[in-house]
Amino acid sequence: MANAALNIVAICGSLRKDSYNRIVMNALPGLAPEGMRIVEAPPFSDFPLYNADAQNTTGFPPAVTALGDAVRAADGVIIVTAEYNFGIPGGLKNALDWLSRVPNQPFAGKPIALQSASPGPLGGGRVQYDLRRAFVFLDALVLNKPEIFIGNCTQRIDDKTGQITDEPTRGFIKQQLSAFAKFIAAHGGKV
Ligand SMILES: Cc1cc2nc3c(=O)[nH]c(=O)nc-3n(C[C@H](O)[C@H](O)[C@H](O)COP(=O)(O)O)c2cc1C
């Protein structure tokens, strides 16, 4: 049987206009295997700070519902994120906290792939393990390997042209996306 199209949504954990992680996210469609369609998820930048009182009085903001619906409808989610202070950037963590409270929690059973870029040598290694821990609680299915940590990213990504200039990095990302397609075929299936 021919591979059915895989609809993937990508979330960038950095809100910065010229973000290296955003450049990586924007490059993903060009590095994806045949049959994998990757689009950016609805934004979380306008989510209010999570507060259970707000949830219980005014309910879920429309932007939260929109992102939750997009995640739920997708065959898989790719998170490309910066690392802040050895952890998850506050905006992204706030988005995960909102989504974790939405009925029919959208990450449950959802295949996830993680990528991170940093000017530092570890490329955001620590934020990925923070995300993995959060996704355990959310019952998501996080791809184990290959891992994508783009260290020393200023030498591999040109923020003037918005391109990943380092060919091995492009190759590693291609390998991960192919592995992600197989992972979804083996373990995915929308719930
Ligand atoms: C608040 C803050 C905390 C940071 N903490 C880390 C860190 O823990 N590890 C790291 O590798 N880089 C850290 N950095 C540097 C970021 O990796 C760098 O700013 C990077 O460009 C952010 O990703 P972006 O280009 O996608 O916005 C931090 C930057 C900021 C602004």
CSV table of C-alpha atoms and ligand atoms in Angstrom, one decimal:
chain,number,residue,atom,x,y,z
A,1,MET,CA,0.0,0.0,0.0
A,2,ALA,CA,1.3,3.5,-0.8
A,3,ASN,CA,2.2,5.6,2.2
A,4,ALA,CA,-0.8,7.7,3.2
A,5,ALA,CA,0.2,11.4,3.6
A,6,LEU,CA,1.3,12.3,7.1
A,7,ASN,CA,0.1,15.6,8.4
A,8,ILE,CA,2.6,17.0,10.9
A,9,VAL,CA,2.4,20.2,12.8
A,10,ALA,CA,5.5,22.0,14.0
A,11,ILE,CA,5.8,24.2,17.1
A,12,CYS,CA,8.7,26.6,17.5
A,13,GLY,CA,9.6,27.2,21.2
A,14,SER,CA,11.3,30.5,20.6
A,15,LEU,CA,9.2,33.7,20.0
A,16,ARG,CA,12.2,35.6,18.6
A,17,LYS,CA,11.7,36.9,15.1
A,18,ASP,CA,15.2,35.8,13.9
A,19,SER,CA,15.2,32.7,16.0
A,20,TYR,CA,17.6,29.9,14.9
A,21,ASN,CA,15.1,27.4,15.9
A,22,ARG,CA,12.5,29.1,13.7
A,23,ILE,CA,14.9,28.8,10.8
A,24,VAL,CA,15.2,25.1,11.5
A,25,MET,CA,11.5,24.7,11.7
A,26,ASN,CA,11.0,26.6,8.4
A,27,ALA,CA,13.5,24.3,6.7
A,28,LEU,CA,11.6,21.1,7.7
A,29,PRO,CA,9.3,20.8,4.7
A,30,GLY,CA,12.3,20.8,2.4
A,31,LEU,CA,13.9,18.0,4.4
A,32,ALA,CA,10.9,15.8,4.9
A,33,PRO,CA,10.5,12.4,3.2
A,34,GLU,CA,7.9,11.9,0.5
A,35,GLY,CA,4.4,11.9,1.9
A,36,MET,CA,5.2,14.0,5.0
A,37,ARG,CA,3.5,17.4,5.0
A,38,ILE,CA,4.8,19.7,7.8
A,39,VAL,CA,2.9,23.0,8.6
A,40,GLU,CA,3.4,25.4,11.5
A,41,ALA,CA,0.9,25.0,14.3
A,42,PRO,CA,-1.3,27.9,15.4
A,43,PRO,CA,0.7,30.3,17.6
A,44,PHE,CA,0.9,30.2,21.4
A,45,SER,CA,2.4,33.7,21.7
A,46,ASP,CA,-0.8,35.3,22.9
A,47,PHE,CA,-1.8,32.6,25.4
A,48,PRO,CA,-2.4,34.3,28.8
A,49,LEU,CA,-0.3,32.9,31.7
A,50,TYR,CA,-2.0,29.7,32.8
A,51,ASN,CA,-4.3,30.2,35.8
A,52,ALA,CA,-6.8,27.6,36.8
A,53,ASP,CA,-9.1,30.4,38.0
A,54,ALA,CA,-9.2,31.8,34.5
A,55,GLN,CA,-9.8,28.3,33.0
A,56,ASN,CA,-12.7,27.8,35.5
A,57,THR,CA,-14.4,31.2,34.9
A,58,THR,CA,-13.8,32.2,31.3
A,59,GLY,CA,-12.8,28.8,29.9
A,60,PHE,CA,-10.2,28.1,27.3
A,61,PRO,CA,-9.0,31.0,25.2
A,62,PRO,CA,-9.7,30.5,21.5
A,63,ALA,CA,-6.0,30.4,20.7
A,64,VAL,CA,-5.6,27.5,23.2
A,65,THR,CA,-8.5,25.6,21.6
A,66,ALA,CA,-7.0,26.2,18.1
A,67,LEU,CA,-3.6,24.8,19.0
A,68,GLY,CA,-5.2,21.9,20.8
A,69,ASP,CA,-7.4,21.1,17.8
A,70,ALA,CA,-4.4,21.3,15.5
A,71,VAL,CA,-2.3,18.9,17.6
A,72,ARG,CA,-5.2,16.5,18.0
A,73,ALA,CA,-5.8,16.4,14.3
A,74,ALA,CA,-2.1,15.9,13.4
A,75,ASP,CA,-0.4,12.5,12.8
A,76,GLY,CA,2.5,13.9,14.7
A,77,VAL,CA,4.1,17.0,16.2
A,78,ILE,CA,7.6,18.3,15.9
A,79,ILE,CA,8.9,20.7,18.5
A,80,VAL,CA,11.9,22.8,17.6
A,81,THR,CA,13.0,24.8,20.6
A,82,ALA,CA,15.5,27.0,22.3
A,83,GLU,CA,16.7,26.0,25.8
A,84,TYR,CA,16.3,28.7,28.5
A,85,ASN,CA,18.2,28.3,31.7
A,86,PHE,CA,18.7,24.5,31.1
A,87,GLY,CA,14.9,24.1,30.6
A,88,ILE,CA,11.8,24.7,28.6
A,89,PRO,CA,11.3,28.4,27.6
A,90,GLY,CA,8.4,29.9,29.6
A,91,GLY,CA,6.1,30.6,26.7
A,92,LEU,CA,6.3,27.0,25.4
A,93,LYS,CA,5.9,25.6,28.9
A,94,ASN,CA,2.9,27.8,29.4
A,95,ALA,CA,1.4,26.5,26.2
A,96,LEU,CA,2.0,22.9,27.3
A,97,ASP,CA,0.3,23.6,30.6
A,98,TRP,CA,-2.8,25.1,28.9
A,99,LEU,CA,-3.0,22.2,26.4
A,100,SER,CA,-2.6,19.7,29.2
A,101,ARG,CA,-5.9,20.9,30.7
A,102,VAL,CA,-8.0,20.8,27.4
A,103,PRO,CA,-10.6,18.0,27.4
A,104,ASN,CA,-9.5,15.1,25.2
A,105,GLN,CA,-5.9,16.1,26.0
A,106,PRO,CA,-4.4,16.5,22.6
A,107,PHE,CA,-0.9,15.0,23.3
A,108,ALA,CA,-2.2,11.7,24.5
A,109,GLY,CA,-0.9,9.0,22.2
A,110,LYS,CA,0.6,11.6,19.9
A,111,PRO,CA,3.9,10.9,18.2
A,112,ILE,CA,6.4,13.7,19.0
A,113,ALA,CA,9.8,14.5,17.6
A,114,LEU,CA,12.2,17.0,19.3
A,115,GLN,CA,14.8,19.2,17.9
A,116,SER,CA,16.8,22.1,19.4
A,117,ALA,CA,19.4,24.6,18.4
A,118,SER,CA,21.7,26.7,20.5
A,119,PRO,CA,24.8,28.8,20.0
A,120,GLY,CA,26.2,26.7,22.9
A,121,PRO,CA,28.0,23.4,22.3
A,122,LEU,CA,25.3,21.1,23.6
A,123,GLY,CA,22.6,22.4,21.3
A,124,GLY,CA,19.8,22.4,23.9
A,125,GLY,CA,20.4,18.9,25.2
A,126,ARG,CA,18.9,19.7,28.5
A,127,VAL,CA,15.6,21.2,27.3
A,128,GLN,CA,14.9,18.0,25.4
A,129,TYR,CA,15.0,15.9,28.5
A,130,ASP,CA,12.7,18.4,30.3
A,131,LEU,CA,10.3,18.0,27.4
A,132,ARG,CA,10.5,14.2,27.5
A,133,ARG,CA,9.7,14.3,31.2
A,134,ALA,CA,6.6,16.6,30.6
A,135,PHE,CA,5.5,14.3,27.8
A,136,VAL,CA,5.6,11.3,30.0
A,137,PHE,CA,2.9,12.9,32.1
A,138,LEU,CA,0.9,13.8,29.0
A,139,ASP,CA,1.1,10.2,27.6
A,140,ALA,CA,2.7,11.3,24.4
A,141,LEU,CA,4.9,9.0,22.4
A,142,VAL,CA,8.3,10.7,21.9
A,143,LEU,CA,10.7,9.4,19.3
A,144,ASN,CA,13.9,8.2,21.0
A,145,LYS,CA,16.4,8.4,18.2
A,146,PRO,CA,17.9,10.0,16.1
A,147,GLU,CA,18.2,13.0,18.4
A,148,ILE,CA,18.7,16.5,16.8
A,149,PHE,CA,20.8,18.8,19.0
A,150,ILE,CA,22.2,21.6,16.8
A,151,GLY,CA,25.2,22.9,18.9
A,152,ASN,CA,27.3,25.9,17.9
A,153,CYS,CA,24.3,26.8,15.7
A,154,THR,CA,25.7,30.2,14.6
A,155,GLN,CA,28.2,28.2,12.5
A,156,ARG,CA,25.6,25.9,11.0
A,157,ILE,CA,22.7,28.3,10.4
A,158,ASP,CA,22.8,31.6,8.7
A,159,ASP,CA,20.4,34.0,10.3
A,160,LYS,CA,20.9,36.5,7.5
A,161,THR,CA,19.6,34.2,4.8
A,162,GLY,CA,17.5,32.0,7.0
A,163,GLN,CA,19.2,28.8,5.8
A,164,ILE,CA,20.7,25.8,7.4
A,165,THR,CA,24.1,26.0,5.8
A,166,ASP,CA,25.7,22.9,7.3
A,167,GLU,CA,25.1,19.9,5.1
A,168,PRO,CA,25.6,17.3,7.8
A,169,THR,CA,23.0,19.0,9.9
A,170,ARG,CA,20.5,18.9,7.0
A,171,GLY,CA,21.3,15.2,6.6
A,172,PHE,CA,20.8,14.5,10.3
A,173,ILE,CA,17.4,16.2,10.2
A,174,LYS,CA,16.4,14.2,7.1
A,175,GLN,CA,17.3,11.0,9.0
A,176,GLN,CA,15.2,12.0,11.9
A,177,LEU,CA,12.2,12.9,9.8
A,178,SER,CA,12.4,9.5,8.0
A,179,ALA,CA,12.6,7.8,11.3
A,180,PHE,CA,9.7,9.8,12.6
A,181,ALA,CA,7.6,8.6,9.6
A,182,LYS,CA,8.4,5.0,10.4
A,183,PHE,CA,7.7,5.6,14.1
A,184,ILE,CA,4.3,7.1,13.3
A,185,ALA,CA,3.5,4.1,11.0
A,186,ALA,CA,4.5,1.7,13.9
A,187,HIS,CA,3.0,3.5,16.9
A,188,GLY,CA,0.8,6.4,15.7
A,189,GLY,CA,-2.8,6.5,15.0
A,190,LYS,CA,-5.0,9.3,16.1
A,191,VAL,CA,-7.1,8.5,19.2
B,1,LIG,C1,16.6,33.6,29.0
B,1,LIG,C2,17.7,32.9,28.2
B,1,LIG,C3,18.2,31.7,28.8
B,1,LIG,C4,19.1,31.0,28.0
B,1,LIG,N1,19.5,29.8,28.5
B,1,LIG,C5,20.3,28.9,27.7
B,1,LIG,C6,20.6,27.6,28.1
B,1,LIG,O1,20.2,27.2,29.2
B,1,LIG,N2,21.2,26.8,27.3
B,1,LIG,C7,21.6,27.2,26.0
B,1,LIG,O2,22.2,26.5,25.3
B,1,LIG,N3,21.4,28.5,25.6
B,1,LIG,C8,20.7,29.4,26.4
B,1,LIG,N4,20.4,30.6,26.0
B,1,LIG,C9,20.9,31.1,24.7
B,1,LIG,C10,20.0,30.7,23.6
B,1,LIG,O3,20.3,29.3,23.2
B,1,LIG,C11,20.1,31.6,22.4
B,1,LIG,O4,19.6,32.9,22.8
B,1,LIG,C12,19.4,31.1,21.2
B,1,LIG,O5,19.6,31.9,20.1
B,1,LIG,C13,17.9,31.0,21.5
B,1,LIG,O6,17.2,30.3,20.5
B,1,LIG,P1,16.6,31.1,19.2
B,1,LIG,O7,17.7,31.7,18.4
B,1,LIG,O8,15.8,30.1,18.5
B,1,LIG,O9,15.7,32.2,19.8
B,1,LIG,C14,19.5,31.4,26.7
B,1,LIG,C15,19.0,32.6,26.2
B,1,LIG,C16,18.1,33.3,27.0
B,1,LIG,C17,17.5,34.6,26.4
